Tab-separated table of C-alpha atoms and ligand atoms in Angstrom:
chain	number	residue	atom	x	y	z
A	99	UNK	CA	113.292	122.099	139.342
A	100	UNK	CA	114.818	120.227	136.433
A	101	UNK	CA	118.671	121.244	135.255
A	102	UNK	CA	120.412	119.848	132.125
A	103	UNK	CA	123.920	119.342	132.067
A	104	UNK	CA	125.309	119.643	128.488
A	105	UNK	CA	128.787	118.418	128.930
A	106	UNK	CA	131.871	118.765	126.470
A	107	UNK	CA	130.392	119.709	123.206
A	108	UNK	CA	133.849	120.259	121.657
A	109	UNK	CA	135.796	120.567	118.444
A	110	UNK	CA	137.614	118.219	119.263
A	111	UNK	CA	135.305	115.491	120.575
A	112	UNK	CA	133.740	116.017	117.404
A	113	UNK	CA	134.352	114.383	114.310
A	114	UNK	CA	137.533	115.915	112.826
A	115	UNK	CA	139.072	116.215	116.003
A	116	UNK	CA	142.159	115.000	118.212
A	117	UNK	CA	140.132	112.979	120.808
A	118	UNK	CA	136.849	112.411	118.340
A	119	UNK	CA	133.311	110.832	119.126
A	120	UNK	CA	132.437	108.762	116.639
A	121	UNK	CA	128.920	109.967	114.921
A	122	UNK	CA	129.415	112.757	117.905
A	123	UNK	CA	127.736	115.525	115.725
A	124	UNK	CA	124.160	113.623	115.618
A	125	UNK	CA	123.885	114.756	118.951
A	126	UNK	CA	123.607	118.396	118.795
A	127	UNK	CA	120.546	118.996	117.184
A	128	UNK	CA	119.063	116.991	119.501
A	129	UNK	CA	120.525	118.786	122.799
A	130	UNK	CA	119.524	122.078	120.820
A	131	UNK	CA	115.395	121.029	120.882
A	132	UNK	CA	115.575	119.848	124.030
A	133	UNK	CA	116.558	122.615	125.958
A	134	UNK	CA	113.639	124.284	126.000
A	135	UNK	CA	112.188	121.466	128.392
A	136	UNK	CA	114.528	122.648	131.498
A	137	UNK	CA	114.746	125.083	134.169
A	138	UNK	CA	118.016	125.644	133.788
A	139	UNK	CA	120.554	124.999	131.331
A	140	UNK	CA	124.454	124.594	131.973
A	141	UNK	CA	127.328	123.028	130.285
A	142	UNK	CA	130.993	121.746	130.768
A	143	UNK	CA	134.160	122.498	128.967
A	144	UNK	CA	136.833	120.578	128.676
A	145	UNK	CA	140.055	123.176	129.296
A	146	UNK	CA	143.494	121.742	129.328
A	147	UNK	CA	146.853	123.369	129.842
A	148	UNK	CA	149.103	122.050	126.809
A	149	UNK	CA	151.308	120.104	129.601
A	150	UNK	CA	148.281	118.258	130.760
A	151	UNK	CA	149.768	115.442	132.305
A	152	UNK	CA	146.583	113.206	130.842
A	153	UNK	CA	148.117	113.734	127.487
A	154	UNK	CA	150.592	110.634	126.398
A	155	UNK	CA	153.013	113.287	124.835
A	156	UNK	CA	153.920	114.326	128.394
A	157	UNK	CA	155.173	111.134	128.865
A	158	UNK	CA	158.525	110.006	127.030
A	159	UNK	CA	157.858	106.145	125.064
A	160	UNK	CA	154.146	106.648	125.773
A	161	UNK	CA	151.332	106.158	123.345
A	162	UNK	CA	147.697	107.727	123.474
A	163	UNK	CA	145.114	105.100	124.774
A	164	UNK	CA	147.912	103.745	127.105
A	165	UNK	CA	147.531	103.627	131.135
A	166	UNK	CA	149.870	104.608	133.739
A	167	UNK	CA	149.428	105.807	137.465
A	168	UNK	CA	149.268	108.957	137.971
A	169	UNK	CA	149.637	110.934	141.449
A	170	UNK	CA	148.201	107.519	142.732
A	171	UNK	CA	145.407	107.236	140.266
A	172	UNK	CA	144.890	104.932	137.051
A	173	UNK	CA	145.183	107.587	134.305
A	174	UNK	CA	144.532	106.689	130.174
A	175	UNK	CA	146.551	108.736	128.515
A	176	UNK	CA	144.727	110.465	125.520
A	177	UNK	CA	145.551	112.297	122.320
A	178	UNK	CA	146.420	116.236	123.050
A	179	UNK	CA	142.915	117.696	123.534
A	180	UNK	CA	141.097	120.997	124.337
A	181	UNK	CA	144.073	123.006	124.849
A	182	UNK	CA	142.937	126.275	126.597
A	183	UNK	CA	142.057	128.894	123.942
A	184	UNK	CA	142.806	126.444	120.803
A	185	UNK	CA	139.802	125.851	118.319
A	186	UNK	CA	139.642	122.195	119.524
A	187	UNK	CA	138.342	123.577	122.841
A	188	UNK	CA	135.897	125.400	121.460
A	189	UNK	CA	131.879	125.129	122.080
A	190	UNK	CA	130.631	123.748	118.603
A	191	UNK	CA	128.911	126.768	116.297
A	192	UNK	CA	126.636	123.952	116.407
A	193	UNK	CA	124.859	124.600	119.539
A	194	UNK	CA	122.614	126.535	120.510
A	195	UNK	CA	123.866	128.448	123.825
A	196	UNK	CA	121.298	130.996	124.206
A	197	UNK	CA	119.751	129.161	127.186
A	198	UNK	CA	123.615	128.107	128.658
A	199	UNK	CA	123.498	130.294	132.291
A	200	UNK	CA	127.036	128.860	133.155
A	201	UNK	CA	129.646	127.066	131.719
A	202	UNK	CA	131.469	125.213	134.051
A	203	UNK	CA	135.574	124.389	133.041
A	204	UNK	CA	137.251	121.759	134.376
A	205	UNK	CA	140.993	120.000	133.857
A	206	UNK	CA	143.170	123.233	134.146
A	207	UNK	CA	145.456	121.089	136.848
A	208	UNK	CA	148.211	119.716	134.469
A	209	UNK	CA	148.292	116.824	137.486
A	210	UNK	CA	145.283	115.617	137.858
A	211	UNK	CA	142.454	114.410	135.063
A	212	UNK	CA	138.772	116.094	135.183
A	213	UNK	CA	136.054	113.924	133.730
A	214	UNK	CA	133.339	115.051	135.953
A	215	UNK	CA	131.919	118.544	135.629
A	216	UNK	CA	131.833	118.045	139.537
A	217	UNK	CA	135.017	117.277	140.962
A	218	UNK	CA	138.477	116.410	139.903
A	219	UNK	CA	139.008	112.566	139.399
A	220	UNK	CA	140.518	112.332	142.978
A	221	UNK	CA	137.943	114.333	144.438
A	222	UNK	CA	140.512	117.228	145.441
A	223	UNK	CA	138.987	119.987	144.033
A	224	UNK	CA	135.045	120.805	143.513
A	225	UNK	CA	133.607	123.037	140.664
A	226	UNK	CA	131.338	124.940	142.573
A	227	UNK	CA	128.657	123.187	140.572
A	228	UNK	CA	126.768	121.381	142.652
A	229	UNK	CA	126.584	124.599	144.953
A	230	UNK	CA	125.692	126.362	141.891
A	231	UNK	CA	122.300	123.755	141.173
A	232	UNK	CA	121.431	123.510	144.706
A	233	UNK	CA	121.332	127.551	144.990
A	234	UNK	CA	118.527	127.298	141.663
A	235	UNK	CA	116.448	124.742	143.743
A	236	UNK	CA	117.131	122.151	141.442
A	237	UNK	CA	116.453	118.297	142.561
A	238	UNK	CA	116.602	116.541	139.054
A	239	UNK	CA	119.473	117.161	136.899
A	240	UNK	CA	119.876	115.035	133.253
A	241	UNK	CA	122.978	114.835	131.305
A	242	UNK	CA	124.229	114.565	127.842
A	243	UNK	CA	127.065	115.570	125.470
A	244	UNK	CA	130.294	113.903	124.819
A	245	UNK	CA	131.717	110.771	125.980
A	246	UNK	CA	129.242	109.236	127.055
A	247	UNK	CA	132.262	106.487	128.717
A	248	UNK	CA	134.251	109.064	130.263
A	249	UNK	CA	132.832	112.889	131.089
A	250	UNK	CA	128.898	112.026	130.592
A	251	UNK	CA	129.371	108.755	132.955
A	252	UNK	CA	131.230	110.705	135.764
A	253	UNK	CA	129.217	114.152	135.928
A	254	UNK	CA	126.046	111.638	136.353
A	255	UNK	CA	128.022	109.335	138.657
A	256	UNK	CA	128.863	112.289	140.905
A	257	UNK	CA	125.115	113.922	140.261
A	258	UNK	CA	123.466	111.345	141.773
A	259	UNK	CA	126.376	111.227	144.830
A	260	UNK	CA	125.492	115.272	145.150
A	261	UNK	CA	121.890	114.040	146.014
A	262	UNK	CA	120.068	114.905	142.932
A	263	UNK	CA	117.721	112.393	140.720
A	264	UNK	CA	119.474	111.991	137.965
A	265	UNK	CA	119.362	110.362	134.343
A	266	UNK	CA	121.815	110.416	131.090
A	267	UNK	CA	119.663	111.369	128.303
A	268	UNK	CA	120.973	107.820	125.553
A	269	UNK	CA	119.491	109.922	122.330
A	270	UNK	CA	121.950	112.877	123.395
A	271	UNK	CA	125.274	111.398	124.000
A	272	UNK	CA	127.763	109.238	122.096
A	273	UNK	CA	130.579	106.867	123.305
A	274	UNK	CA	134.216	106.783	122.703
A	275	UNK	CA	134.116	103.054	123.089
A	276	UNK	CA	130.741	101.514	123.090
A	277	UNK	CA	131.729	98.633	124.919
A	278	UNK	CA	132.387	100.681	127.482
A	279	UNK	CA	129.522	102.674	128.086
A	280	UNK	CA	127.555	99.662	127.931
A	281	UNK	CA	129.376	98.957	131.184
A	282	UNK	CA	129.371	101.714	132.940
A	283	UNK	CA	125.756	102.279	131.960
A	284	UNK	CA	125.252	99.209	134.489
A	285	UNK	CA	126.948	100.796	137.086
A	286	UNK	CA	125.134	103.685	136.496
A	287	UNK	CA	121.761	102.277	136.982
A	288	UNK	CA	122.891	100.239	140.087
A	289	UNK	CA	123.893	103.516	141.436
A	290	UNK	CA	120.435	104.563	141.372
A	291	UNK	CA	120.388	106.519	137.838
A	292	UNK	CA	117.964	106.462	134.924
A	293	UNK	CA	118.742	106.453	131.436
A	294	UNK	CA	116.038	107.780	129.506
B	26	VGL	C1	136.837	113.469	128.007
B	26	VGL	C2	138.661	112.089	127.897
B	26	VGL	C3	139.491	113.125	128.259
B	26	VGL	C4	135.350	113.626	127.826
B	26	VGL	C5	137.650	114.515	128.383
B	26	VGL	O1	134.869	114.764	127.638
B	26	VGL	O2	134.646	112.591	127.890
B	26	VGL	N1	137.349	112.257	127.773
B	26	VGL	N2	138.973	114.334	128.503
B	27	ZN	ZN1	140.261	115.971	128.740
């Protein structure tokens, strides 16, 4: 059984907003035709507290796109972004979420980032969504949505650590930085993923 993940398609990962994607829109009408090919259909949202300690305004003399440690991990520090309830956080109009069973939200802990729709980036807290695609029998899962570098990367990362085949669908995601996607991408494959 085959799953798709459809992670952070988001006002403001979109073009127009705080933390955007370049050419991030191109993207949804191609998620929206390709649902129909899955078993199941889920999605990620992005869902930040406004004193999200990712977010360089909690931090006095710091500037988005900046890194510090944080808690013990290497944190960038990024624009203010998918504050709970704001229209940035929103699921895009866009998108078709007819065939969306669960959405999965991750990043409420103002102390610790959330890129994967899996786990926390320290691994302290999981989603229940692994349990969630092993209870539907699934054994392949593909992902797509927004970044491709950061919250694409990581659920597929952790997808394939959860045991499942799994692939990033390139047509159906965009970067943040293309350079580095195009790095991860490598570490992606030598993980054992597909991109397709
Ligand atoms: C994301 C940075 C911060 C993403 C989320 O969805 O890729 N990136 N929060
Ligand atoms: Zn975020």
């Amino acid at each position: 059984m085959k799953a798709l993940i459809i992670v952070d398609v988001q006002y403001d990962f979109l073009p127009g907003g705080s933390l955007e994607v370049p050419r991030g829109d191109e993207i949804i009408p191609i998620i929206n035709n390709i649902q129909k090919d899955y078993d199941l259909v889920v999605a990620t949202q992005d869902w930040h507290p406004a004193n999200h300690l990712s977010f360089a305004s909690q931090h006095e003399g710091k500037l988005p796109f900046e890194q510090i440690d944080l808690d013990g991990l290497d944190q960038i520090l990024w624009p203010d972004h998918c504050i709970q309830e704001s229209y940035g956080s929103e699921i895009s109009e866009e998108l078709n979420t007819s065939r969306i069973e669960a959405i999965f939200r991750k990043g409420m802990d103002p102390n610790i980032d959330s890129y994967s729709g899996f786990y926390d980036n320290g691994k302290r807290k999981d989603t229940g969504l692994s349990g969630y695609l092993k209870a539907r029998k699934i054994d392949e899962v593909h992902v797509c949505g927004l970044a491709a570098d950061f919250c694409v990367y990581f659920t597929a990362m952790d997808s394939i650590a959860e045991g499942f085949k799994t692939s990033i669908i390139s047509k159906a995601t965009k970067a943040i930085d293309k350079g580095e996607f195009m790095e991860k991408k490598n570490t992606f494959i030598q993980a054992g993923g597909t991109l397709i």
